[in-house]
Amino acid sequence: MRGLSVHQAPPFLIVALHFLTACIFWLISSFLELYLLFRKELNLPLLVHTYLLGFALITMFGALFQMLPVVAGAVIKDPLKKALLSYLLLLPSVLLFLVGFLKKDRSILHFGATALLISILLTSSLMMYHLLPKKSFLPAVRGFKFSLSFLLAGTLFGYLFLLFGEPAFFKFHYSFVLWGWVGGLIVSVSFQVIETFYTTPPYPKYLAWYFHLLLLLSLLVFQLGEESVYKLPICILYTAYAFTTIYLLLKSKRKVLEYTPKFWLLGMILLLSACYLFLIGKFIPFLLAFGLFFSAIIVGMMQRIIPFLVWFHLSGFGIKSAPLMFEILPPLRQGITFYSFLALCLSLPLGFLSKDLLFIPIFFHFLTASVLFFNIIGGVKVYLKNR
């Protein structure tokens, strides 16, 4: 596979631990939604940060520990020890921060935010230290550098907003974290995996090489005002990316039964919805659409990465009876995850008609998260059994 170095892959345990933890957080978030529904309370900061920190951030850190050495050649020495240290710093920080939002306790929130800032700073700096000296010979590598920079900036501005309450800090925080870190990293990953995994034509060079630089400029333009004209560059950029990705996936030469391309297609539709809602100033619907966008990509890629790594590591150990990817995670189980997630997306607008109907998307969220956890832990069990 072009740009990949299969001899530098870190231990399977790193990805497995991060992915399983993220699945648990996503499952917990469905219970939080039900709890808040019964209390007739909208604790938006709690729900947003449970998704962003517990689900997205932990997943993305786990994936980067895998991708940096394999894709970028940025080899981290003693990766298991350093990844475990990062994990053990990040997990209690996230939990403490979320407890602060749940209890609405400023002292817990500030303590958790400080611990979270330190843990993100240390992990991101570790990755950047090994990544920056590497030449950006692939668009994905260039994107990793930008995305980690966006994460550092967005986290710092979020901390400053918590301390001082300045609205400009909040605007920097959410735009750099959502559009810069989460969106930017997904775009970076797609530049590598869409063509490689799904046998599609490559992304246009001008889009792949200049996307993140244009994203930085677009984010800076957005800081100048709240009117739609200041949001337009971000929306145009991501709209162009989404339509390009849809076009490439529809051109895929890989015709086997597989659900991860469907997750990517659904994710792109959700991204287009998020762009539109962001442009017209519908902030909460935008957050919902954006959350569904990155959740679709994460769920789809988890179910692609875990079977691939199980097969890859077992084959690398010389185990002749190593199961194939479709045996580790059968398409039927992937299909259950996809259609339950699709039902979640389709039923969520019911909540805008009546709050009493919110239990329907919450149920599908719980179902999707449960099946995802079952699928991921099933892959881990296959690895442990054969190893």
CSV table of C-alpha atoms in Angstrom, one decimal:
chain,number,residue,atom,x,y,z
A,1,MET,CA,0.0,0.0,0.0
A,2,ARG,CA,1.4,3.3,-1.1
A,3,GLY,CA,3.0,5.3,1.7
A,4,LEU,CA,2.6,2.6,4.3
A,5,SER,CA,5.5,1.0,6.3
A,6,VAL,CA,4.1,-2.3,7.8
A,7,HIS,CA,7.3,-3.0,9.7
A,8,GLN,CA,6.8,-0.1,12.1
A,9,ALA,CA,3.3,-0.8,13.4
A,10,PRO,CA,2.9,-0.3,17.2
A,11,PRO,CA,1.4,-3.0,19.5
A,12,PHE,CA,-2.3,-3.9,18.9
A,13,LEU,CA,-3.1,-3.2,22.5
A,14,ILE,CA,-2.7,0.6,22.1
A,15,VAL,CA,-5.5,0.9,19.5
A,16,ALA,CA,-7.7,-1.8,21.2
A,17,LEU,CA,-7.6,0.0,24.6
A,18,HIS,CA,-8.4,3.4,23.1
A,19,PHE,CA,-11.2,2.1,20.9
A,20,LEU,CA,-12.9,0.1,23.6
A,21,THR,CA,-12.7,3.0,26.0
A,22,ALA,CA,-14.2,5.3,23.4
A,23,CYS,CA,-17.0,2.8,22.8
A,24,ILE,CA,-17.8,2.7,26.5
A,25,PHE,CA,-18.0,6.5,26.6
A,26,TRP,CA,-20.3,6.5,23.6
A,27,LEU,CA,-22.5,4.0,25.4
A,28,ILE,CA,-22.5,6.1,28.6
A,29,SER,CA,-23.5,9.2,26.6
A,30,SER,CA,-26.7,7.4,25.6
A,31,PHE,CA,-27.5,6.9,29.3
A,32,LEU,CA,-26.7,10.5,30.0
A,33,GLU,CA,-29.1,11.6,27.2
A,34,LEU,CA,-31.9,9.4,28.8
A,35,TYR,CA,-31.1,10.8,32.3
A,36,LEU,CA,-31.3,14.4,31.1
A,37,LEU,CA,-34.5,13.6,29.2
A,38,PHE,CA,-36.2,12.4,32.3
A,39,ARG,CA,-35.0,15.4,34.2
A,40,LYS,CA,-36.2,17.6,31.3
A,41,GLU,CA,-32.8,19.3,31.3
A,42,LEU,CA,-30.5,20.2,28.4
A,43,ASN,CA,-26.9,20.0,29.7
A,44,LEU,CA,-25.4,20.8,26.3
A,45,PRO,CA,-21.8,21.2,27.5
A,46,LEU,CA,-21.9,17.8,29.2
A,47,LEU,CA,-23.2,16.0,26.2
A,48,VAL,CA,-21.0,17.8,23.7
A,49,HIS,CA,-17.8,17.1,25.7
A,50,THR,CA,-18.8,13.5,26.4
A,51,TYR,CA,-18.9,13.0,22.6
A,52,LEU,CA,-15.8,15.1,21.8
A,53,LEU,CA,-13.5,14.0,24.6
A,54,GLY,CA,-14.7,10.5,25.6
A,55,PHE,CA,-15.6,9.3,22.1
A,56,ALA,CA,-13.8,11.4,19.5
A,57,LEU,CA,-10.5,12.4,21.2
A,58,ILE,CA,-9.7,9.1,22.7
A,59,THR,CA,-10.5,7.3,19.4
A,60,MET,CA,-8.4,9.8,17.5
A,61,PHE,CA,-5.4,9.6,19.8
A,62,GLY,CA,-5.5,5.8,19.6
A,63,ALA,CA,-5.7,5.9,15.8
A,64,LEU,CA,-2.8,8.4,15.6
A,65,PHE,CA,-0.5,6.2,17.8
A,66,GLN,CA,-1.1,3.6,15.0
A,67,MET,CA,-1.0,5.9,12.0
A,68,LEU,CA,2.0,8.2,12.8
A,69,PRO,CA,4.6,5.4,12.5
A,70,VAL,CA,2.9,3.5,9.8
A,71,VAL,CA,1.8,6.4,7.5
A,72,ALA,CA,4.2,9.2,8.4
A,73,GLY,CA,7.3,7.1,9.5
A,74,ALA,CA,7.2,9.0,12.8
A,75,VAL,CA,8.3,6.1,15.1
A,76,ILE,CA,7.7,6.6,18.8
A,77,LYS,CA,10.2,4.6,20.9
A,78,ASP,CA,8.6,2.4,23.5
A,79,PRO,CA,5.2,3.2,22.1
A,80,LEU,CA,3.2,1.0,24.5
A,81,LYS,CA,4.7,2.6,27.6
A,82,LYS,CA,4.1,6.1,26.3
A,83,ALA,CA,0.7,5.4,24.9
A,84,LEU,CA,-0.4,3.9,28.3
A,85,LEU,CA,1.0,6.9,30.1
A,86,SER,CA,-1.0,9.2,27.8
A,87,TYR,CA,-4.1,7.1,28.3
A,88,LEU,CA,-3.7,7.0,32.1
A,89,LEU,CA,-3.4,10.8,32.2
A,90,LEU,CA,-6.2,11.5,29.7
A,91,LEU,CA,-8.9,9.1,31.1
A,92,PRO,CA,-9.2,10.5,34.7
A,93,SER,CA,-8.9,14.1,33.3
A,94,VAL,CA,-11.8,13.5,30.9
A,95,LEU,CA,-13.9,11.9,33.7
A,96,LEU,CA,-13.2,14.7,36.2
A,97,PHE,CA,-14.0,17.3,33.6
A,98,LEU,CA,-17.3,15.7,32.7
A,99,VAL,CA,-18.2,15.3,36.4
A,100,GLY,CA,-17.7,19.0,36.7
A,101,PHE,CA,-20.3,19.6,34.0
A,102,LEU,CA,-22.7,17.0,35.4
A,103,LYS,CA,-22.6,18.5,39.0
A,104,LYS,CA,-22.2,22.1,37.7
A,105,ASP,CA,-19.3,22.5,40.2
A,106,ARG,CA,-16.9,25.1,39.1
A,107,SER,CA,-14.0,23.9,41.3
A,108,ILE,CA,-14.2,20.3,39.9
A,109,LEU,CA,-14.6,21.8,36.4
A,110,HIS,CA,-11.5,24.0,36.7
A,111,PHE,CA,-9.4,21.2,38.2
A,112,GLY,CA,-10.6,18.8,35.5
A,113,ALA,CA,-9.9,21.4,32.8
A,114,THR,CA,-6.4,21.9,34.1
A,115,ALA,CA,-5.6,18.2,34.2
A,116,LEU,CA,-7.2,17.8,30.7
A,117,LEU,CA,-5.1,20.7,29.3
A,118,ILE,CA,-1.9,19.1,30.6
A,119,SER,CA,-2.8,15.6,29.3
A,120,ILE,CA,-3.7,16.9,25.8
A,121,LEU,CA,-0.6,19.1,25.8
A,122,LEU,CA,1.7,16.2,26.7
A,123,THR,CA,0.2,13.7,24.2
A,124,SER,CA,0.0,16.2,21.3
A,125,SER,CA,3.6,17.4,22.0
A,126,LEU,CA,4.8,13.9,22.0
A,127,MET,CA,3.2,13.3,18.6
A,128,MET,CA,4.3,16.6,17.2
A,129,TYR,CA,7.9,16.0,18.4
A,130,HIS,CA,8.2,12.9,16.3
A,131,LEU,CA,6.0,14.2,13.4
A,132,LEU,CA,7.4,17.7,12.7
A,133,PRO,CA,10.9,16.5,11.5
A,134,LYS,CA,9.2,14.2,9.0
A,135,LYS,CA,8.8,15.5,5.5
A,136,SER,CA,5.2,15.8,4.4
A,137,PHE,CA,5.5,13.4,1.5
A,138,LEU,CA,1.8,12.6,1.7
A,139,PRO,CA,-1.1,15.0,2.1
A,140,ALA,CA,-2.2,12.9,5.2
A,141,VAL,CA,1.1,13.7,7.0
A,142,ARG,CA,0.7,17.4,6.3
A,143,GLY,CA,-2.8,17.2,7.6
A,144,PHE,CA,-1.8,15.4,10.8
A,145,LYS,CA,0.6,18.3,11.6
A,146,PHE,CA,-2.1,20.9,11.0
A,147,SER,CA,-4.8,19.0,12.9
A,148,LEU,CA,-2.7,18.5,16.1
A,149,SER,CA,-1.9,22.2,16.0
A,150,PHE,CA,-5.6,23.0,15.8
A,151,LEU,CA,-6.2,20.7,18.8
A,152,LEU,CA,-3.5,22.5,20.9
A,153,ALA,CA,-4.9,26.0,19.9
A,154,GLY,CA,-8.5,24.9,20.4
A,155,THR,CA,-7.8,23.4,23.8
A,156,LEU,CA,-5.9,26.4,25.0
A,157,PHE,CA,-8.7,28.8,24.0
A,158,GLY,CA,-11.3,26.6,25.7
A,159,TYR,CA,-9.3,26.8,28.9
A,160,LEU,CA,-9.0,30.6,28.6
A,161,PHE,CA,-12.8,30.8,28.0
A,162,LEU,CA,-13.4,28.8,31.2
A,163,LEU,CA,-11.2,31.1,33.2
A,164,PHE,CA,-12.3,34.5,31.8
A,165,GLY,CA,-15.6,33.9,30.0
A,166,GLU,CA,-14.6,36.0,27.0
A,167,PRO,CA,-16.9,35.1,24.0
A,168,ALA,CA,-14.1,35.5,21.5
A,169,PHE,CA,-12.2,32.7,23.3
A,170,PHE,CA,-15.3,30.4,23.0
A,171,LYS,CA,-15.5,31.1,19.3
A,172,PHE,CA,-11.8,30.2,18.8
A,173,HIS,CA,-12.3,27.2,20.9
A,174,TYR,CA,-15.3,25.5,19.2
A,175,SER,CA,-14.2,26.4,15.7
A,176,PHE,CA,-10.7,25.2,16.0
A,177,VAL,CA,-11.7,22.0,17.8
A,178,LEU,CA,-14.7,21.1,15.6
A,179,TRP,CA,-13.6,22.3,12.2
A,180,GLY,CA,-9.9,22.3,12.7
A,181,TRP,CA,-9.1,19.2,14.9
A,182,VAL,CA,-12.0,16.8,14.4
A,183,GLY,CA,-12.9,17.7,10.8
A,184,GLY,CA,-9.3,18.3,9.8
A,185,LEU,CA,-8.1,15.0,11.1
A,186,ILE,CA,-11.0,13.1,9.4
A,187,VAL,CA,-10.0,14.8,6.2
A,188,SER,CA,-6.4,13.9,6.7
A,189,VAL,CA,-7.2,10.2,7.3
A,190,SER,CA,-9.5,10.1,4.3
A,191,PHE,CA,-6.7,11.3,2.0
A,192,GLN,CA,-4.9,8.0,3.0
A,193,VAL,CA,-7.7,5.5,3.4
A,194,ILE,CA,-10.3,6.3,0.8
A,195,GLU,CA,-8.0,5.5,-2.2
A,196,THR,CA,-6.1,2.7,-0.3
A,197,PHE,CA,-9.0,0.8,1.2
A,198,TYR,CA,-11.7,1.3,-1.4
A,199,THR,CA,-9.7,1.4,-4.6
A,200,THR,CA,-10.9,4.8,-5.7
A,201,PRO,CA,-9.2,7.5,-7.9
A,202,PRO,CA,-6.9,9.8,-5.8
A,203,TYR,CA,-8.1,13.1,-4.4
A,204,PRO,CA,-7.3,16.1,-6.6
A,205,LYS,CA,-3.8,17.3,-5.7
A,206,TYR,CA,-4.9,20.9,-5.2
A,207,LEU,CA,-7.5,19.8,-2.6
A,208,ALA,CA,-5.3,17.3,-0.8
A,209,TRP,CA,-2.2,19.4,-0.5
A,210,TYR,CA,-3.8,22.8,0.3
A,211,PHE,CA,-6.9,21.8,2.2
A,212,HIS,CA,-5.5,22.4,5.7
A,213,LEU,CA,-3.8,25.6,4.8
A,214,LEU,CA,-7.0,26.9,3.4
A,215,LEU,CA,-8.8,25.7,6.5
A,216,LEU,CA,-6.5,27.7,8.7
A,217,LEU,CA,-7.2,30.8,6.7
A,218,SER,CA,-10.9,30.1,6.7
A,219,LEU,CA,-10.9,29.7,10.5
A,220,LEU,CA,-9.1,33.0,10.9
A,221,VAL,CA,-11.6,34.7,8.6
A,222,PHE,CA,-14.4,33.3,10.8
A,223,GLN,CA,-13.0,35.0,13.9
A,224,LEU,CA,-13.7,38.4,12.2
A,225,GLY,CA,-17.5,38.2,12.6
A,226,GLU,CA,-20.7,36.2,13.0
A,227,GLU,CA,-22.3,37.0,9.7
A,228,SER,CA,-22.7,34.3,7.1
A,229,VAL,CA,-20.0,35.9,4.9
A,230,TYR,CA,-17.4,35.1,7.5
A,231,LYS,CA,-18.6,31.5,7.7
A,232,LEU,CA,-18.7,31.0,4.0
A,233,PRO,CA,-15.0,30.0,3.4
A,234,ILE,CA,-15.2,27.1,5.9
A,235,CYS,CA,-18.5,25.9,4.4
A,236,ILE,CA,-17.2,26.2,0.8
A,237,LEU,CA,-14.1,24.3,1.7
A,238,TYR,CA,-15.9,21.4,3.5
A,239,THR,CA,-18.6,21.3,0.9
A,240,ALA,CA,-16.1,20.8,-1.9
A,241,TYR,CA,-14.4,18.1,0.2
A,242,ALA,CA,-17.6,16.3,0.9
A,243,PHE,CA,-18.8,16.3,-2.7
A,244,THR,CA,-15.3,15.1,-3.9
A,245,THR,CA,-15.4,12.3,-1.4
A,246,ILE,CA,-18.8,11.2,-2.4
A,247,TYR,CA,-17.7,11.3,-6.1
A,248,LEU,CA,-14.6,9.2,-5.4
A,249,LEU,CA,-16.5,6.6,-3.3
A,250,LEU,CA,-19.1,6.2,-6.1
A,251,LYS,CA,-16.2,5.5,-8.4
A,252,SER,CA,-14.8,2.8,-6.2
A,253,LYS,CA,-13.7,-0.4,-7.9
A,254,ARG,CA,-14.1,-2.5,-4.8
A,255,LYS,CA,-17.5,-4.2,-5.1
A,256,VAL,CA,-17.4,-6.6,-2.1
A,257,LEU,CA,-20.1,-6.3,0.6
A,258,GLU,CA,-18.7,-3.8,3.0
A,259,TYR,CA,-20.3,-1.2,5.1
A,260,THR,CA,-17.5,1.3,5.9
A,261,PRO,CA,-17.9,3.1,2.5
A,262,LYS,CA,-21.6,3.5,3.4
A,263,PHE,CA,-20.6,5.1,6.7
A,264,TRP,CA,-18.3,7.5,4.8
A,265,LEU,CA,-21.1,8.4,2.3
A,266,LEU,CA,-23.6,8.9,5.2
A,267,GLY,CA,-20.9,11.0,7.0
A,268,MET,CA,-20.5,13.2,4.0
A,269,ILE,CA,-24.2,13.9,3.7
A,270,LEU,CA,-24.2,14.8,7.4
A,271,LEU,CA,-21.2,17.0,6.9
A,272,LEU,CA,-23.1,18.9,4.1
A,273,SER,CA,-26.0,19.3,6.5
A,274,ALA,CA,-23.7,20.6,9.2
A,275,CYS,CA,-22.2,23.2,6.7
A,276,TYR,CA,-25.6,24.5,5.8
A,277,LEU,CA,-26.8,24.7,9.4
A,278,PHE,CA,-23.6,26.4,10.4
A,279,LEU,CA,-24.0,28.9,7.6
A,280,ILE,CA,-27.5,29.9,8.5
A,281,GLY,CA,-26.7,30.2,12.2
A,282,LYS,CA,-28.6,27.2,13.7
A,283,PHE,CA,-26.0,26.4,16.3
A,284,ILE,CA,-27.6,23.5,18.2
A,285,PRO,CA,-28.8,21.7,15.0
A,286,PHE,CA,-25.3,22.3,13.6
A,287,LEU,CA,-23.8,20.6,16.7
A,288,LEU,CA,-26.1,17.6,16.3
A,289,ALA,CA,-25.3,17.3,12.5
A,290,PHE,CA,-21.6,17.7,13.1
A,291,GLY,CA,-21.7,15.2,16.0
A,292,LEU,CA,-23.4,12.6,13.7
A,293,PHE,CA,-20.9,13.3,11.0
A,294,PHE,CA,-17.8,12.5,13.0
A,295,SER,CA,-19.6,9.6,14.8
A,296,ALA,CA,-20.4,8.0,11.4
A,297,ILE,CA,-16.8,8.2,10.3
A,298,ILE,CA,-15.5,6.9,13.7
A,299,VAL,CA,-18.0,4.0,13.8
A,300,GLY,CA,-17.2,3.0,10.3
A,301,MET,CA,-13.5,3.2,10.6
A,302,MET,CA,-13.4,1.4,13.9
A,303,GLN,CA,-15.1,-1.6,12.3
A,304,ARG,CA,-12.5,-1.4,9.5
A,305,ILE,CA,-9.4,-0.8,11.5
A,306,ILE,CA,-9.9,-3.5,14.2
A,307,PRO,CA,-10.4,-6.5,11.9
A,308,PHE,CA,-7.5,-5.3,9.7
A,309,LEU,CA,-5.1,-4.9,12.7
A,310,VAL,CA,-6.1,-8.3,14.1
A,311,TRP,CA,-5.4,-10.0,10.8
A,312,PHE,CA,-2.3,-7.9,10.2
A,313,HIS,CA,-0.7,-8.7,13.6
A,314,LEU,CA,-1.7,-12.4,13.7
A,315,SER,CA,-0.3,-12.8,10.1
A,316,GLY,CA,2.8,-11.0,11.2
A,317,PHE,CA,3.3,-13.5,14.0
A,318,GLY,CA,3.3,-16.2,11.4
A,319,ILE,CA,0.0,-17.7,12.5
A,320,LYS,CA,-1.1,-19.7,9.5
A,321,SER,CA,-4.7,-20.1,10.7
A,322,ALA,CA,-5.1,-16.3,11.2
A,323,PRO,CA,-8.8,-15.5,10.4
A,324,LEU,CA,-9.6,-13.2,7.5
A,325,MET,CA,-11.1,-9.8,8.1
A,326,PHE,CA,-14.7,-10.8,7.2
A,327,GLU,CA,-14.4,-13.7,9.6
A,328,ILE,CA,-13.3,-11.4,12.5
A,329,LEU,CA,-16.2,-9.0,11.9
A,330,PRO,CA,-18.8,-10.4,9.5
A,331,PRO,CA,-20.6,-8.0,7.2
A,332,LEU,CA,-24.0,-8.8,8.9
A,333,ARG,CA,-22.8,-7.4,12.2
A,334,GLN,CA,-21.5,-4.3,10.4
A,335,GLY,CA,-24.8,-4.0,8.7
A,336,ILE,CA,-26.7,-3.9,12.1
A,337,THR,CA,-24.4,-1.1,13.2
A,338,PHE,CA,-25.0,0.9,10.0
A,339,TYR,CA,-28.7,0.6,9.9
A,340,SER,CA,-29.2,1.3,13.6
A,341,PHE,CA,-27.0,4.4,13.2
A,342,LEU,CA,-29.0,5.4,10.1
A,343,ALA,CA,-32.2,5.0,12.1
A,344,LEU,CA,-30.6,7.3,14.8
A,345,CYS,CA,-29.9,10.0,12.1
A,346,LEU,CA,-33.4,9.8,10.6
A,347,SER,CA,-35.2,9.8,14.0
A,348,LEU,CA,-33.3,12.6,15.6
A,349,PRO,CA,-35.3,15.4,13.9
A,350,LEU,CA,-38.4,14.0,15.7
A,351,GLY,CA,-37.0,15.7,18.8
A,352,PHE,CA,-37.6,19.1,17.3
A,353,LEU,CA,-41.3,18.2,16.8
A,354,SER,CA,-41.7,17.0,20.4
A,355,LYS,CA,-39.3,16.4,23.3
A,356,ASP,CA,-41.4,13.3,24.2
A,357,LEU,CA,-40.2,11.7,21.0
A,358,LEU,CA,-36.5,12.0,21.9
A,359,PHE,CA,-36.5,8.6,23.4
A,360,ILE,CA,-36.6,7.1,19.9
A,361,PRO,CA,-33.2,8.5,18.7
A,362,ILE,CA,-31.8,7.8,22.2
A,363,PHE,CA,-32.8,4.2,21.9
A,364,PHE,CA,-31.1,3.9,18.5
A,365,HIS,CA,-28.0,5.6,19.9
A,366,PHE,CA,-27.9,3.0,22.7
A,367,LEU,CA,-28.4,0.2,20.2
A,368,THR,CA,-25.7,1.4,17.8
A,369,ALA,CA,-23.2,1.9,20.7
A,370,SER,CA,-24.0,-1.5,22.1
A,371,VAL,CA,-23.5,-3.3,18.8
A,372,LEU,CA,-20.3,-1.3,18.1
A,373,PHE,CA,-18.9,-2.3,21.5
A,374,PHE,CA,-19.8,-5.9,20.9
A,375,ASN,CA,-18.1,-5.8,17.5
A,376,ILE,CA,-14.9,-4.2,18.7
A,377,ILE,CA,-14.5,-6.4,21.8
A,378,GLY,CA,-15.3,-9.4,19.5
A,379,GLY,CA,-12.3,-8.5,17.4
A,380,VAL,CA,-10.1,-8.1,20.4
A,381,LYS,CA,-11.1,-11.5,21.7
A,382,VAL,CA,-10.1,-13.1,18.4
A,383,TYR,CA,-6.7,-11.5,18.6
A,384,LEU,CA,-6.2,-12.6,22.2
A,385,LYS,CA,-7.4,-16.1,21.5
A,386,ASN,CA,-5.1,-16.7,18.5
A,387,ARG,CA,-2.1,-14.8,19.8
